[in-house]
PDB file of C-alpha atoms in Angstrom:
ATOM      1  CA  MET A 185       0.438  -0.110  -0.137  1.00  0.00           C
ATOM      2  CA  ALA A 186       1.069   3.093  -0.970  1.00  0.00           C
ATOM      3  CA  GLN A 187      -0.092   7.209  -0.043  1.00  0.00           C
ATOM      4  CA  THR A 188      -1.577   9.288  -2.531  1.00  0.00           C
ATOM      5  CA  GLN A 189      -0.647  12.851  -3.164  1.00  0.00           C
ATOM      6  CA  MET A 190      -1.679  15.760  -4.681  1.00  0.00           C
ATOM      7  CA  ALA A 191       0.799  18.138  -6.516  1.00  0.00           C
ATOM      8  CA  LEU A 192      -1.485  21.875  -6.412  1.00  0.00           C
ATOM      9  CA  ASP A 193       0.704  23.994  -8.477  1.00  0.00           C
ATOM     10  CA  SER A 194      -1.815  26.867  -9.350  1.00  0.00           C
ATOM     11  CA  LEU A 195      -0.591  30.383  -9.026  1.00  0.00           C
ATOM     12  CA  ASP A 196      -3.956  30.945  -8.132  1.00  0.00           C
ATOM     13  CA  PHE A 197      -4.872  31.148  -4.802  1.00  0.00           C
ATOM     14  CA  ASP A 198      -8.699  30.651  -4.509  1.00  0.00           C
ATOM     15  CA  ALA A 199      -7.958  28.117  -7.562  1.00  0.00           C
ATOM     16  CA  THR A 200      -6.071  26.180  -5.327  1.00  0.00           C
ATOM     17  CA  VAL A 201      -8.368  26.356  -2.529  1.00  0.00           C
ATOM     18  CA  ALA A 202     -11.096  25.241  -4.918  1.00  0.00           C
ATOM     19  CA  LEU A 203      -9.136  22.434  -6.501  1.00  0.00           C
ATOM     20  CA  ALA A 204      -7.786  20.736  -2.859  1.00  0.00           C
ATOM     21  CA  THR A 205     -11.491  20.700  -1.755  1.00  0.00           C
ATOM     22  CA  LYS A 206     -12.269  18.521  -4.700  1.00  0.00           C
ATOM     23  CA  VAL A 207      -9.617  16.407  -4.083  1.00  0.00           C
ATOM     24  CA  ALA A 208      -8.683  16.597  -0.799  1.00  0.00           C
ATOM     25  CA  PRO A 209     -11.262  14.039   0.498  1.00  0.00           C
ATOM     26  CA  HIS A 210     -10.107  11.538  -2.286  1.00  0.00           C
ATOM     27  CA  VAL A 211      -6.302  11.627  -1.204  1.00  0.00           C
ATOM     28  CA  ASP A 212      -4.294  11.804   1.703  1.00  0.00           C
ATOM     29  CA  ILE A 213      -1.710  14.647   1.158  1.00  0.00           C
ATOM     30  CA  LEU A 214      -1.818  18.178  -0.217  1.00  0.00           C
ATOM     31  CA  GLU A 215       1.144  18.686  -1.985  1.00  0.00           C
ATOM     32  CA  ILE A 216       1.399  22.801  -2.313  1.00  0.00           C
ATOM     33  CA  GLY A 217       3.942  22.700  -4.544  1.00  0.00           C
ATOM     34  CA  THR A 218       7.338  25.187  -5.447  1.00  0.00           C
ATOM     35  CA  PRO A 219       5.850  27.613  -7.866  1.00  0.00           C
ATOM     36  CA  CYS A 220       2.297  27.847  -5.461  1.00  0.00           C
ATOM     37  CA  ILE A 221       4.454  27.992  -2.347  1.00  0.00           C
ATOM     38  CA  LYS A 222       6.432  30.982  -3.464  1.00  0.00           C
ATOM     39  CA  HIS A 223       3.621  32.910  -5.164  1.00  0.00           C
ATOM     40  CA  ASN A 224       0.657  33.020  -1.865  1.00  0.00           C
ATOM     41  CA  GLY A 225       3.500  32.640   0.777  1.00  0.00           C
ATOM     42  CA  ILE A 226       2.495  30.602   3.966  1.00  0.00           C
ATOM     43  CA  LYS A 227      -1.025  31.613   4.452  1.00  0.00           C
ATOM     44  CA  LEU A 228      -1.320  28.994   1.538  1.00  0.00           C
ATOM     45  CA  LEU A 229      -0.379  26.801   4.122  1.00  0.00           C
ATOM     46  CA  GLN A 230      -2.585  28.320   7.411  1.00  0.00           C
ATOM     47  CA  THR A 231      -5.705  28.061   5.128  1.00  0.00           C
ATOM     48  CA  LEU A 232      -5.672  24.384   3.854  1.00  0.00           C
ATOM     49  CA  ARG A 233      -4.348  23.075   7.524  1.00  0.00           C
ATOM     50  CA  ALA A 234      -7.195  24.880   8.883  1.00  0.00           C
ATOM     51  CA  LYS A 235     -10.145  23.831   5.894  1.00  0.00           C
ATOM     52  CA  PHE A 236      -8.323  20.148   5.940  1.00  0.00           C
ATOM     53  CA  PRO A 237      -7.368  18.830   9.217  1.00  0.00           C
ATOM     54  CA  ASN A 238      -7.891  15.296   8.030  1.00  0.00           C
ATOM     55  CA  ASN A 239      -4.965  15.505   5.263  1.00  0.00           C
ATOM     56  CA  LYS A 240      -1.631  15.714   5.784  1.00  0.00           C
ATOM     57  CA  ILE A 241       0.419  19.090   4.124  1.00  0.00           C
ATOM     58  CA  LEU A 242       3.456  19.123   2.089  1.00  0.00           C
ATOM     59  CA  VAL A 243       5.026  21.621   1.545  1.00  0.00           C
ATOM     60  CA  ASP A 244       7.602  21.808  -1.729  1.00  0.00           C
ATOM     61  CA  LEU A 245       9.824  24.090  -0.250  1.00  0.00           C
ATOM     62  CA  LYS A 246      12.933  22.939  -1.900  1.00  0.00           C
ATOM     63  CA  THR A 247      15.311  24.337   0.350  1.00  0.00           C
ATOM     64  CA  MET A 248      18.577  24.947  -0.851  1.00  0.00           C
ATOM     65  CA  ASP A 249      19.991  27.123   2.298  1.00  0.00           C
ATOM     66  CA  ALA A 250      19.879  28.123   5.846  1.00  0.00           C
ATOM     67  CA  GLY A 251      17.153  24.821   6.302  1.00  0.00           C
ATOM     68  CA  PHE A 252      16.569  25.053  10.307  1.00  0.00           C
ATOM     69  CA  TYR A 253      15.283  28.780   9.230  1.00  0.00           C
ATOM     70  CA  GLU A 254      13.433  28.805   6.398  1.00  0.00           C
ATOM     71  CA  ALA A 255      11.461  25.260   6.847  1.00  0.00           C
ATOM     72  CA  GLU A 256      10.627  26.070  11.146  1.00  0.00           C
ATOM     73  CA  PRO A 257       7.895  28.792  10.106  1.00  0.00           C
ATOM     74  CA  PHE A 258       6.345  26.413   7.419  1.00  0.00           C
ATOM     75  CA  TYR A 259       6.049  23.862  10.328  1.00  0.00           C
ATOM     76  CA  LYS A 260       5.221  25.881  13.103  1.00  0.00           C
ATOM     77  CA  ALA A 261       1.866  26.966  10.164  1.00  0.00           C
ATOM     78  CA  GLY A 262       1.268  23.440  10.328  1.00  0.00           C
ATOM     79  CA  ALA A 263       3.059  21.236   6.973  1.00  0.00           C
ATOM     80  CA  ASP A 264       3.265  18.197   8.039  1.00  0.00           C
ATOM     81  CA  ILE A 265       6.519  17.541   5.684  1.00  0.00           C
ATOM     82  CA  CYS A 266       9.072  20.007   4.143  1.00  0.00           C
ATOM     83  CA  THR A 267      11.176  19.324   1.174  1.00  0.00           C
ATOM     84  CA  VAL A 268      15.176  20.537   0.902  1.00  0.00           C
ATOM     85  CA  LEU A 269      17.291  19.903  -2.436  1.00  0.00           C
ATOM     86  CA  GLY A 270      19.359  16.975  -2.253  1.00  0.00           C
ATOM     87  CA  THR A 271      22.314  18.730  -3.816  1.00  0.00           C
ATOM     88  CA  SER A 272      22.760  21.613  -0.905  1.00  0.00           C
ATOM     89  CA  ASP A 273      24.746  21.430   1.576  1.00  0.00           C
ATOM     90  CA  ILE A 274      24.589  18.177   4.041  1.00  0.00           C
ATOM     91  CA  GLY A 275      24.444  21.006   7.123  1.00  0.00           C
ATOM     92  CA  THR A 276      21.569  22.309   5.182  1.00  0.00           C
ATOM     93  CA  ILE A 277      19.530  19.052   4.774  1.00  0.00           C
ATOM     94  CA  LYS A 278      20.884  17.956   8.444  1.00  0.00           C
ATOM     95  CA  GLY A 279      18.888  21.919   9.281  1.00  0.00           C
ATOM     96  CA  VAL A 280      15.417  20.759   7.491  1.00  0.00           C
ATOM     97  CA  ILE A 281      15.926  17.376   9.788  1.00  0.00           C
ATOM     98  CA  ASP A 282      16.628  18.441  13.004  1.00  0.00           C
ATOM     99  CA  VAL A 283      13.704  21.106  12.943  1.00  0.00           C
ATOM    100  CA  ALA A 284      11.087  18.675  11.484  1.00  0.00           C
ATOM    101  CA  ASN A 285      12.307  16.314  14.267  1.00  0.00           C
ATOM    102  CA  LYS A 286      11.750  19.225  16.880  1.00  0.00           C
ATOM    103  CA  TYR A 287       7.841  19.698  15.876  1.00  0.00           C
ATOM    104  CA  GLY A 288       7.256  15.662  15.701  1.00  0.00           C
ATOM    105  CA  LYS A 289       7.371  16.361  11.359  1.00  0.00           C
ATOM    106  CA  LYS A 290       8.896  15.253   8.458  1.00  0.00           C
ATOM    107  CA  ALA A 291      11.739  16.117   6.052  1.00  0.00           C
ATOM    108  CA  GLN A 292      12.190  15.348   2.376  1.00  0.00           C
ATOM    109  CA  ILE A 293      15.281  15.280   0.749  1.00  0.00           C
ATOM    110  CA  ASP A 294      14.600  15.565  -3.395  1.00  0.00           C
ATOM    111  CA  LEU A 295      16.761  14.013  -5.660  1.00  0.00           C
ATOM    112  CA  ILE A 296      16.226  15.923  -8.365  1.00  0.00           C
ATOM    113  CA  ASN A 297      19.811  16.843 -10.572  1.00  0.00           C
ATOM    114  CA  VAL A 298      21.509  14.781  -7.275  1.00  0.00           C
ATOM    115  CA  ALA A 299      24.607  13.310  -9.358  1.00  0.00           C
ATOM    116  CA  ASP A 300      25.453  10.765  -7.251  1.00  0.00           C
ATOM    117  CA  LYS A 301      21.540  10.005  -6.165  1.00  0.00           C
ATOM    118  CA  LYS A 302      22.952   6.328  -4.268  1.00  0.00           C
ATOM    119  CA  ALA A 303      25.608   7.984  -1.603  1.00  0.00           C
ATOM    120  CA  ARG A 304      23.694  10.754  -1.398  1.00  0.00           C
ATOM    121  CA  THR A 305      20.255   8.500  -0.252  1.00  0.00           C
ATOM    122  CA  GLN A 306      22.986   6.777   1.716  1.00  0.00           C
ATOM    123  CA  GLU A 307      24.419   9.920   3.524  1.00  0.00           C
ATOM    124  CA  VAL A 308      21.002  11.335   3.901  1.00  0.00           C
ATOM    125  CA  ALA A 309      19.209   8.417   5.705  1.00  0.00           C
ATOM    126  CA  LYS A 310      22.566   8.403   8.628  1.00  0.00           C
ATOM    127  CA  LEU A 311      21.144  11.465   9.231  1.00  0.00           C
ATOM    128  CA  GLY A 312      17.691  10.671  10.025  1.00  0.00           C
ATOM    129  CA  ALA A 313      16.182  11.331   6.677  1.00  0.00           C
ATOM    130  CA  HIS A 314      12.432  10.716   6.713  1.00  0.00           C
ATOM    131  CA  ILE A 315      11.420  10.085   2.942  1.00  0.00           C
ATOM    132  CA  ILE A 316      13.078  10.491   0.096  1.00  0.00           C
ATOM    133  CA  GLY A 317      11.947  12.015  -3.029  1.00  0.00           C
ATOM    134  CA  VAL A 318      12.292  10.107  -6.411  1.00  0.00           C
ATOM    135  CA  HIS A 319      11.723  13.635  -8.761  1.00  0.00           C
ATOM    136  CA  THR A 320      11.629  13.593 -12.534  1.00  0.00           C
ATOM    137  CA  GLY A 321      10.851  17.238 -12.693  1.00  0.00           C
ATOM    138  CA  LEU A 322       8.997  18.410 -15.173  1.00  0.00           C
ATOM    139  CA  ASP A 323      11.576  19.470 -17.957  1.00  0.00           C
ATOM    140  CA  GLN A 324      13.396  16.166 -17.316  1.00  0.00           C
ATOM    141  CA  GLN A 325       9.897  14.180 -18.377  1.00  0.00           C
ATOM    142  CA  ALA A 326       9.535  16.884 -21.423  1.00  0.00           C
ATOM    143  CA  ALA A 327      12.831  15.468 -22.836  1.00  0.00           C
ATOM    144  CA  GLY A 328      11.991  11.349 -22.133  1.00  0.00           C
ATOM    145  CA  GLN A 329      12.984  10.592 -18.687  1.00  0.00           C
ATOM    146  CA  THR A 330      10.619   8.621 -16.278  1.00  0.00           C
ATOM    147  CA  PRO A 331      11.553   7.698 -12.364  1.00  0.00           C
ATOM    148  CA  PHE A 332      11.399   4.371 -12.670  1.00  0.00           C
ATOM    149  CA  GLY A 333      14.999   4.001 -12.867  1.00  0.00           C
ATOM    150  CA  ASP A 334      15.860   6.120  -9.897  1.00  0.00           C
ATOM    151  CA  LEU A 335      12.918   4.314  -8.310  1.00  0.00           C
ATOM    152  CA  ALA A 336      14.590   1.437  -8.508  1.00  0.00           C
ATOM    153  CA  LEU A 337      17.756   2.262  -7.088  1.00  0.00           C
ATOM    154  CA  VAL A 338      16.671   3.645  -4.236  1.00  0.00           C
ATOM    155  CA  ALA A 339      14.028   1.162  -3.042  1.00  0.00           C
ATOM    156  CA  GLY A 340      16.865  -1.247  -3.855  1.00  0.00           C
ATOM    157  CA  LEU A 341      19.215  -0.029  -0.953  1.00  0.00           C
ATOM    158  CA  ASN A 342      17.061  -0.995   2.007  1.00  0.00           C
ATOM    159  CA  LEU A 343      17.313   1.761   4.176  1.00  0.00           C
ATOM    160  CA  GLY A 344      13.227   1.495   6.060  1.00  0.00           C
ATOM    161  CA  LEU A 345      12.885   5.275   4.519  1.00  0.00           C
ATOM    162  CA  GLU A 346       9.617   6.252   3.184  1.00  0.00           C
ATOM    163  CA  ILE A 347      10.373   6.657  -0.877  1.00  0.00           C
ATOM    164  CA  SER A 348       8.018   9.405  -2.876  1.00  0.00           C
ATOM    165  CA  VAL A 349       7.852   9.621  -6.161  1.00  0.00           C
ATOM    166  CA  ALA A 350       7.330  12.239  -8.618  1.00  0.00           C
ATOM    167  CA  GLY A 351       7.115  12.687 -12.143  1.00  0.00           C
ATOM    168  CA  GLY A 352       4.621  12.170 -14.527  1.00  0.00           C
ATOM    169  CA  VAL A 353       1.979   9.385 -12.127  1.00  0.00           C
ATOM    170  CA  LYS A 354      -1.445   8.582 -13.881  1.00  0.00           C
ATOM    171  CA  ALA A 355      -3.736   5.939 -12.789  1.00  0.00           C
ATOM    172  CA  ALA A 356      -2.166   3.572 -15.823  1.00  0.00           C
ATOM    173  CA  THR A 357       1.030   3.718 -13.919  1.00  0.00           C
ATOM    174  CA  THR A 358       0.473   3.975 -10.371  1.00  0.00           C
ATOM    175  CA  ALA A 359       0.121   0.407  -9.403  1.00  0.00           C
ATOM    176  CA  GLN A 360       3.574   0.269 -11.709  1.00  0.00           C
ATOM    177  CA  VAL A 361       4.954   2.488  -9.021  1.00  0.00           C
ATOM    178  CA  ARG A 362       3.554   1.305  -5.908  1.00  0.00           C
ATOM    179  CA  ASP A 363       5.047  -2.168  -6.601  1.00  0.00           C
ATOM    180  CA  ALA A 364       8.464  -0.693  -7.430  1.00  0.00           C
ATOM    181  CA  GLY A 365       8.566   0.021  -3.565  1.00  0.00           C
ATOM    182  CA  ALA A 366       7.360   3.602  -3.258  1.00  0.00           C
ATOM    183  CA  THR A 367       5.506   4.264  -0.229  1.00  0.00           C
ATOM    184  CA  ILE A 368       4.383   8.107  -1.090  1.00  0.00           C
ATOM    185  CA  ILE A 369       2.579   8.512  -5.063  1.00  0.00           C
ATOM    186  CA  VAL A 370       2.462  11.717  -5.963  1.00  0.00           C
ATOM    187  CA  ALA A 371      -0.416  12.508  -9.067  1.00  0.00           C
ATOM    188  CA  GLY A 372      -0.505  16.069 -10.168  1.00  0.00           C
ATOM    189  CA  ALA A 373      -1.267  16.786 -14.064  1.00  0.00           C
ATOM    190  CA  ALA A 374      -3.243  13.475 -13.841  1.00  0.00           C
ATOM    191  CA  ILE A 375      -5.416  14.648 -11.381  1.00  0.00           C
ATOM    192  CA  TYR A 376      -5.465  18.815 -12.273  1.00  0.00           C
ATOM    193  CA  GLY A 377      -6.078  18.284 -15.806  1.00  0.00           C
ATOM    194  CA  ALA A 378      -8.888  15.744 -15.500  1.00  0.00           C
ATOM    195  CA  ALA A 379     -12.573  16.434 -16.317  1.00  0.00           C
ATOM    196  CA  ASP A 380     -13.561  15.258 -12.821  1.00  0.00           C
ATOM    197  CA  PRO A 381     -10.385  15.309 -10.478  1.00  0.00           C
ATOM    198  CA  ALA A 382     -12.179  14.407  -7.538  1.00  0.00           C
ATOM    199  CA  ALA A 383     -12.677  10.968  -9.646  1.00  0.00           C
ATOM    200  CA  ALA A 384      -9.370  11.146 -10.931  1.00  0.00           C
ATOM    201  CA  ALA A 385      -8.159  11.523  -7.625  1.00  0.00           C
ATOM    202  CA  ALA A 386     -10.275   8.730  -5.814  1.00  0.00           C
ATOM    203  CA  GLU A 387      -8.991   6.424  -9.041  1.00  0.00           C
ATOM    204  CA  ILE A 388      -5.384   6.503  -8.458  1.00  0.00           C
ATOM    205  CA  THR A 389      -5.978   6.419  -4.255  1.00  0.00           C
ATOM    206  CA  ALA A 390      -7.538   2.968  -4.570  1.00  0.00           C
ATOM    207  CA  ILE A 391      -5.250   1.498  -6.818  1.00  0.00           C
ATOM    208  CA  ALA A 392      -2.253   2.699  -4.751  1.00  0.00           C
ATOM    209  CA  HIS A 393      -4.343   1.727  -1.660  1.00  0.00           C
ATOM    210  CA  GLY A 394      -3.986  -1.813  -3.433  1.00  0.00           C
ATOM    211  CA  GLY A 395      -7.103  -1.996  -5.251  1.00  0.00           C
ATOM    212  CA  SER A 396      -5.466  -3.112  -8.631  1.00  0.00           C
ATOM    213  CA  THR A 397      -1.810  -4.937  -9.172  1.00  0.00           C
ATOM    214  CA  GLY A 398       0.095  -5.300 -11.764  1.00  0.00           C
ATOM    215  CA  GLY A 399       3.049  -7.092 -13.091  1.00  0.00           C
ATOM    216  CA  LEU A 400       4.293 -10.641 -11.504  1.00  0.00           C
ATOM    217  CA  PHE A 401       3.390  -9.293  -7.643  1.00  0.00           C
ATOM    218  CA  GLY A 402       0.502  -8.464  -8.847  1.00  0.00           C
ATOM    219  CA  TRP A 403      -0.611 -11.610 -10.653  1.00  0.00           C
ATOM    220  CA  ILE A 404       1.055 -13.623  -7.747  1.00  0.00           C
ATOM    221  CA  LYS A 405      -0.636 -11.771  -5.235  1.00  0.00           C
ATOM    222  CA  LYS A 406      -3.748 -12.519  -7.131  1.00  0.00           C
ATOM    223  CA  LEU A 407      -3.701 -15.769  -6.960  1.00  0.00           C
ATOM    224  CA  PHE A 408      -2.853 -16.660  -3.881  1.00  0.00           C
ATOM    225  CA  SER A 409      -5.774 -14.559  -2.686  1.00  0.00           C
TER     226      SER A 409
END
């Protein structure tokens, strides 16, 4: 089973709240995307936290410096998870992990553009990282890249960390991502670009939670269930 996370990427404050209202009952985690949080600020987090007490909220800060100092106000305002770039200094990453622990929350280390993903994952695991983000960015997706190779690498390390996967995931690939080791599956355009975002979110969550399986693992599971 994996949790689902909906990426809220619009710059429009009211449109973001309206979309969150539609999908919140059908996903586990609401993500305030990087452009969205930069444009709208901490007020949006406070609004979503008040409206959706039953959802976890991730703030995709992509912190690059001053980890503790930058992330603390967002944890104080109700964020459950904040992200820090894996390409940042190890002291920056430690700062976000430390402040997450201070508030009983989680820090996610985003591996986007990290050259040696194996070494960095092992390094941050020793620091107490909670979540590793396997992230194929929009520009990388446009160039034809997918997150599956990186997911296999990170999952194969067996470090006991949660693994979040983002990068063009849709209903048709959700079971594959889940069965490959993801514990958090991030969907953006597959939900907000759908004619019925609530229905799209519900479909992806049903699969992520185990409602559909694929590949050899799924065949074996079906055979013995």
